[in-house]
Amino acid sequence: MKLTRRSLSVLLLGLAALAGPTQAADSNGTLRILVGFPPGGATDVVARVLADKLSVSLNRPVIVDNKPGAGGMLATQLLKAAPPDGSTVMLTIDHSHVIVPLTFKSPGYNPLTDFTPLAGVATYYNVMALSSTTGAKTPAEFSAWLKAHPDQANYGIPAVGSVPQFAGLLVSKALGTPMVAVPYKGGAPLVQDLLAGQVPSGFLSLTESIEYHRSGKMQILAVSGTTRAKAAPEVPTFQELGIKGIDMNPWLGFFGPKGMSTEFTARFTTAVAAALAEPDVAKRLSKLGNVPTYATPAQLQDWVSMASAHWGPVIRESGYELQ
């Protein structure tokens, strides 16, 4: 049958009617992107970059809704309770879906069964950054500073029981100097205390620290992963410094509530892939230290499994007590 403009419109209206209210809601109204950390943090920045593009491609308003608390658990629990009608998704780092289940007895959700994986967005680098007040620029210099200031041997982390906390333990062991983790409610407040010299060092993302490193306001000691970051090629990896166990980079991905329609998932995944392919988006994310990396829903689920397999033994060997 040859489709005219009028017959195509009639067909689409018929399909929408057959789809019912859940399917109709998939493409109407405001789409809310939950972010489990405060404005200004790494996840928030990426969410806002993508929100503008998704709004155009999905032809609907897209807003970023920051719900900080409990290292992203609050936002993840809100996502679980949200209706699967295409009105709410979440952009999250691997912490909520990998580390929380490994560090909490009852997080209030099961990452494998309570959500719909939608799309991987990027991998990124975790870093150890030093406050300029330490004057240190190398592991040896920082180790000497720690030994001279044992009462200040602290490192800030964006959330308790997070990858940065366990990475800090690995560095502390390698330096031979005990260090105490100081938890913050996200990377943004940690950055402010690093700049002010309230904490001598911190583990956070390259996204949150790169501009301050470039301006000399803080010193990035090393980055995670097996290769140096293009955004900071002068900074060695932990692996290069002989510090083992921090060779897996974290990631960012979109998830929805359990039971989202295949139609919405396909539309949303396609929109994310198109956004990441746009040169201005890739440039902005890369400049911030991210590696734009599109992943299908199945690949995103694989990311969860691989990160869990990597960090599970590290967490168990650390003796961390489940919360």
XYZ file of N, CA and C in Angstrom, residues 97-234:
414
model
N 25.572 1.220 40.799
C 25.223 -0.109 40.310
C 26.303 -1.162 40.548
N 27.474 -0.734 40.994
C 28.576 -1.686 41.217
C 29.029 -1.678 42.673
N 29.426 -0.518 43.164
C 30.052 -0.439 44.477
C 29.035 -0.531 45.614
N 27.907 0.143 45.474
C 26.896 0.097 46.538
C 26.468 -1.336 46.867
N 26.174 -2.181 45.860
C 25.801 -3.564 46.191
C 26.923 -4.357 46.856
N 28.169 -3.904 46.688
C 29.304 -4.592 47.298
C 29.624 -4.079 48.701
N 29.041 -2.938 49.075
C 29.392 -2.316 50.357
C 28.206 -2.127 51.303
N 26.991 -2.391 50.834
C 25.804 -2.256 51.673
C 25.052 -3.579 51.732
N 24.603 -3.923 52.920
C 23.827 -5.147 53.089
C 22.472 -5.039 52.403
N 21.839 -3.877 52.562
C 20.495 -3.676 52.002
C 20.398 -2.293 51.377
N 20.890 -2.125 50.152
C 20.853 -0.812 49.511
C 19.453 -0.361 49.098
N 18.490 -1.305 49.116
C 17.133 -0.924 48.734
C 16.816 -1.172 47.279
N 17.745 -1.788 46.571
C 17.504 -2.118 45.172
C 18.500 -3.167 44.711
N 18.115 -3.860 43.647
C 18.999 -4.837 43.010
C 19.377 -4.294 41.638
N 20.661 -3.977 41.399
C 21.052 -3.348 40.136
C 20.796 -4.216 38.909
N 20.697 -5.520 39.101
C 20.521 -6.416 37.957
C 19.061 -6.645 37.589
N 18.156 -6.400 38.538
C 16.748 -6.729 38.268
C 15.780 -5.556 38.401
N 16.195 -4.463 39.025
C 15.262 -3.370 39.305
C 15.308 -2.228 38.298
N 16.155 -2.346 37.272
C 16.314 -1.230 36.339
C 16.382 -1.704 34.897
N 16.170 -0.758 34.004
C 16.320 -1.004 32.571
C 17.600 -0.323 32.094
N 18.628 -1.060 31.693
C 19.822 -0.402 31.146
C 19.463 0.252 29.818
N 19.910 1.489 29.628
C 19.536 2.237 28.431
C 20.716 2.514 27.509
N 21.764 3.139 28.024
C 22.902 3.472 27.159
C 24.115 3.870 27.980
N 25.272 3.370 27.598
C 26.526 3.844 28.160
C 26.910 5.140 27.475
N 27.505 6.046 28.225
C 27.810 7.386 27.710
C 29.312 7.641 27.592
N 30.053 7.246 28.600
C 31.484 7.572 28.601
C 32.208 6.763 29.660
N 33.500 6.608 29.456
C 34.376 6.195 30.539
C 35.133 7.453 30.954
N 35.686 7.429 32.138
C 36.419 8.608 32.586
C 37.527 8.167 33.535
N 38.301 9.120 33.984
C 39.454 8.822 34.818
C 39.206 9.285 36.254
N 39.546 8.434 37.198
C 39.669 8.872 38.578
C 41.106 9.347 38.780
N 41.274 10.317 39.642
C 42.615 10.860 39.874
C 42.845 11.050 41.359
N 44.118 11.140 41.712
C 44.479 11.607 43.040
C 45.009 13.019 42.864
N 44.329 13.974 43.499
C 44.725 15.372 43.383
C 45.252 15.878 44.719
N 46.273 16.705 44.659
C 46.882 17.264 45.857
C 46.584 18.748 45.962
N 46.303 19.200 47.162
C 46.134 20.632 47.390
C 47.469 21.325 47.162
N 47.415 22.514 46.591
C 48.658 23.259 46.345
C 49.363 23.613 47.652
N 48.626 23.554 48.762
C 49.233 23.890 50.059
C 50.264 22.860 50.499
N 50.224 21.659 49.913
C 51.222 20.643 50.282
C 52.562 20.908 49.604
N 52.516 21.581 48.466
C 53.740 21.834 47.710
C 54.291 20.603 47.022
N 53.608 19.470 47.135
C 54.087 18.207 46.566
C 53.628 18.038 45.127
N 54.474 17.431 44.307
C 54.137 17.174 42.910
C 54.416 15.738 42.484
N 55.037 14.956 43.360
C 55.368 13.559 43.059
C 54.969 12.692 44.258
N 54.830 11.383 44.048
C 54.520 10.502 45.168
C 55.538 10.609 46.300
N 56.825 10.695 45.953
C 57.862 10.780 46.988
C 57.711 12.057 47.808
N 57.437 13.170 47.125
C 57.273 14.450 47.828
C 56.025 14.421 48.715
N 54.957 13.808 48.225
C 53.738 13.753 49.032
C 53.921 12.814 50.219
N 54.632 11.710 50.004
C 54.907 10.787 51.104
C 55.693 11.490 52.200
N 56.670 12.304 51.797
C 57.468 13.055 52.777
C 56.591 14.064 53.517
N 55.666 14.701 52.791
C 54.765 15.678 53.415
C 53.866 14.984 54.440
N 53.366 13.806 54.091
C 52.495 13.063 54.999
C 53.224 12.690 56.287
N 54.462 12.269 56.148
C 55.235 11.867 57.324
C 55.564 13.067 58.210
N 55.648 14.235 57.588
C 55.923 15.456 58.353
C 54.649 16.038 58.962
N 53.491 15.624 58.454
C 52.204 16.133 58.946
C 51.248 14.957 59.197
N 51.601 14.053 60.097
C 50.777 12.858 60.308
C 49.352 13.162 60.756
N 49.140 14.310 61.415
C 47.800 14.673 61.877
C 46.921 15.164 60.722
N 47.512 15.356 59.539
C 46.757 15.812 58.364
C 46.763 14.761 57.254
N 47.074 13.529 57.601
C 47.170 12.466 56.596
C 45.770 11.976 56.191
N 45.062 12.851 55.487
C 43.692 12.562 55.066
C 43.566 12.631 53.549
N 42.561 11.968 53.035
C 42.224 12.130 51.623
C 40.706 12.196 51.485
N 40.244 13.197 50.739
C 38.813 13.369 50.550
C 38.279 12.412 49.497
N 37.041 11.990 49.676
C 36.373 11.113 48.711
C 34.957 11.651 48.491
N 34.394 11.476 47.303
C 33.063 12.034 47.019
C 31.920 11.275 47.672
N 32.182 10.070 48.177
C 31.131 9.288 48.846
C 31.783 8.187 49.662
N 31.191 7.873 50.793
C 31.716 6.809 51.626
C 31.524 5.464 50.930
N 32.497 4.569 51.093
C 32.408 3.257 50.468
C 32.447 3.307 48.960
N 33.169 4.272 48.408
C 33.232 4.458 46.955
C 34.571 3.961 46.405
N 34.670 3.840 45.081
C 35.934 3.465 44.452
C 37.069 4.373 44.926
N 36.871 5.706 44.977
C 37.952 6.556 45.483
C 38.431 6.166 46.877
N 37.528 5.698 47.744
C 37.958 5.284 49.079
C 38.907 4.094 49.004
N 38.569 3.119 48.175
C 39.404 1.920 48.076
C 40.678 2.192 47.276
N 40.602 3.099 46.309
C 41.810 3.499 45.591
C 42.776 4.187 46.548
N 42.217 4.993 47.459
C 43.053 5.666 48.450
C 43.770 4.682 49.359
N 43.103 3.606 49.711
C 43.732 2.585 50.543
C 44.904 1.935 49.811
N 44.726 1.712 48.503
C 45.806 1.115 47.708
C 47.011 2.060 47.629
N 46.732 3.363 47.480
C 47.823 4.341 47.430
C 48.506 4.459 48.792
N 47.705 4.494 49.847
C 48.249 4.583 51.197
C 49.192 3.422 51.480
N 48.782 2.237 51.048
C 49.618 1.047 51.236
C 50.909 1.162 50.438
N 50.795 1.648 49.192
C 51.980 1.774 48.334
C 52.962 2.810 48.873
N 52.430 3.897 49.469
C 53.301 4.946 50.008
C 53.862 4.565 51.371
N 53.252 3.554 51.993
C 53.723 3.145 53.309
C 53.345 4.117 54.399
N 52.283 4.889 54.166
C 51.840 5.880 55.140
C 50.338 5.765 55.341
N 49.876 5.519 56.567
C 48.429 5.419 56.815
C 47.728 6.738 56.468
N 46.585 6.621 55.781
C 45.781 7.791 55.432
C 44.324 7.502 55.767
N 43.609 8.532 56.172
C 42.214 8.396 56.585
C 41.305 9.042 55.544
N 40.263 8.302 55.135
C 39.314 8.817 54.150
C 38.335 9.788 54.814
N 38.100 10.915 54.137
C 37.132 11.914 54.608
C 36.028 12.014 53.557
N 34.811 11.528 53.851
C 33.741 11.528 52.847
C 33.072 12.884 52.678
N 32.721 13.181 51.425
C 31.983 14.393 51.071
C 30.699 13.993 50.354
N 29.803 14.943 50.190
C 28.571 14.702 49.441
C 28.782 15.091 47.980
N 29.648 14.334 47.305
C 29.925 14.609 45.907
C 31.278 15.245 45.693
N 31.672 15.328 44.409
C 32.981 15.859 44.076
C 33.103 17.362 44.198
N 32.011 18.093 43.947
C 32.077 19.555 43.962
C 32.507 20.118 45.311
N 31.905 19.704 46.432
C 32.381 20.227 47.722
C 33.789 19.768 48.077
N 34.182 18.592 47.596
C 35.553 18.126 47.828
C 36.539 19.037 47.119
N 36.214 19.412 45.891
C 37.082 20.325 45.128
C 37.298 21.622 45.896
N 36.226 22.170 46.458
C 36.333 23.442 47.174
C 37.264 23.329 48.378
N 37.201 22.209 49.102
C 38.084 22.040 50.254
C 39.533 21.779 49.832
N 39.719 21.135 48.687
C 41.075 20.959 48.162
C 41.678 22.317 47.807
N 40.890 23.164 47.158
C 41.375 24.487 46.765
C 41.695 25.342 47.987
N 40.898 25.153 49.041
C 41.095 25.959 50.249
C 42.143 25.365 51.180
N 42.639 24.168 50.866
C 43.634 23.534 51.712
C 43.053 22.899 52.966
N 41.736 22.698 52.993
C 41.101 22.072 54.146
C 41.377 20.578 54.203
N 41.682 19.986 53.051
C 42.072 18.582 52.971
C 43.269 18.525 52.020
N 44.334 17.794 52.362
C 45.555 17.840 51.551
C 45.489 17.076 50.237
N 44.620 16.083 50.176
C 44.537 15.291 48.955
C 43.121 14.761 48.789
N 42.826 14.319 47.585
C 41.491 13.788 47.356
C 41.462 12.907 46.125
N 40.542 11.974 46.122
C 40.301 11.137 44.953
C 38.980 11.575 44.348
N 39.022 11.954 43.101
C 37.845 12.436 42.403
C 38.041 12.209 40.915
N 37.148 12.725 40.116
C 37.265 12.505 38.678
C 38.166 13.556 38.035
N 38.722 13.190 36.891
C 39.519 14.142 36.120
C 38.645 15.303 35.671
N 37.375 15.018 35.380
C 36.433 16.062 34.962
C 36.368 17.177 35.986
N 36.333 16.809 37.264
C 36.169 17.797 38.325
C 37.453 18.541 38.657
N 38.594 17.997 38.266
C 39.871 18.567 38.708
C 40.738 19.124 37.591
N 40.441 18.821 36.334
C 41.356 19.137 35.241
C 41.633 20.626 35.100
N 40.601 21.467 35.191
C 40.823 22.909 34.999
C 41.681 23.491 36.118
N 41.506 23.009 37.337
C 42.308 23.503 38.456
C 43.746 23.001 38.355
N 43.917 21.821 37.805
C 45.267 21.300 37.568
C 45.966 22.157 36.516
N 45.248 22.481 35.453
C 45.835 23.292 34.379
C 46.221 24.676 34.866
N 45.449 25.206 35.809
C 45.740 26.561 36.308
C 46.741 26.557 37.461
N 47.146 25.360 37.910
C 48.118 25.263 38.989
C 47.536 25.375 40.382
N 46.191 25.344 40.482
C 45.559 25.473 41.794
C 45.525 24.150 42.556
N 45.720 23.054 41.849
C 45.914 21.761 42.492
C 46.759 20.901 41.571
N 47.365 19.865 42.116
C 48.270 19.003 41.362
C 47.671 17.615 41.246
N 47.451 17.144 40.007
C 47.000 15.772 39.819
C 48.231 14.875 39.844
N 48.235 13.955 40.796
C 49.388 13.087 40.986
C 49.407 11.937 39.982
N 48.240 11.334 39.742
C 48.158 10.195 38.835
C 46.710 9.976 38.417
N 46.530 9.244 37.309
C 45.187 8.923 36.814
C 45.004 7.411 36.775
N 43.752 6.985 36.815
C 43.432 5.560 36.746
C 43.573 5.066 35.310
N 43.394 3.757 35.135
C 43.443 3.190 33.790
C 44.818 2.689 33.401
N 44.893 2.217 32.174
C 46.152 1.661 31.666
C 46.858 2.594 30.692
N 46.200 3.679 30.303
C 46.815 4.662 29.408
C 46.597 6.059 29.958
N 47.488 6.962 29.646
C 47.354 8.333 30.113
C 46.144 9.008 29.470
N 45.599 9.987 30.173
C 44.448 10.729 29.661
C 44.909 11.746 28.629
N 44.202 11.804 27.504
C 44.553 12.774 26.465
C 44.409 14.204 26.976
N 43.479 14.394 27.913
C 43.263 15.737 28.451
C 44.398 16.182 29.367
N 45.201 15.225 29.860
C 46.322 15.549 30.739
C 47.460 14.570 30.476
N 48.047 14.627 29.286
C 49.057 13.633 28.899
C 50.323 13.670 29.737
N 50.533 14.753 30.468
C 51.734 14.872 31.296
C 51.605 14.104 32.613
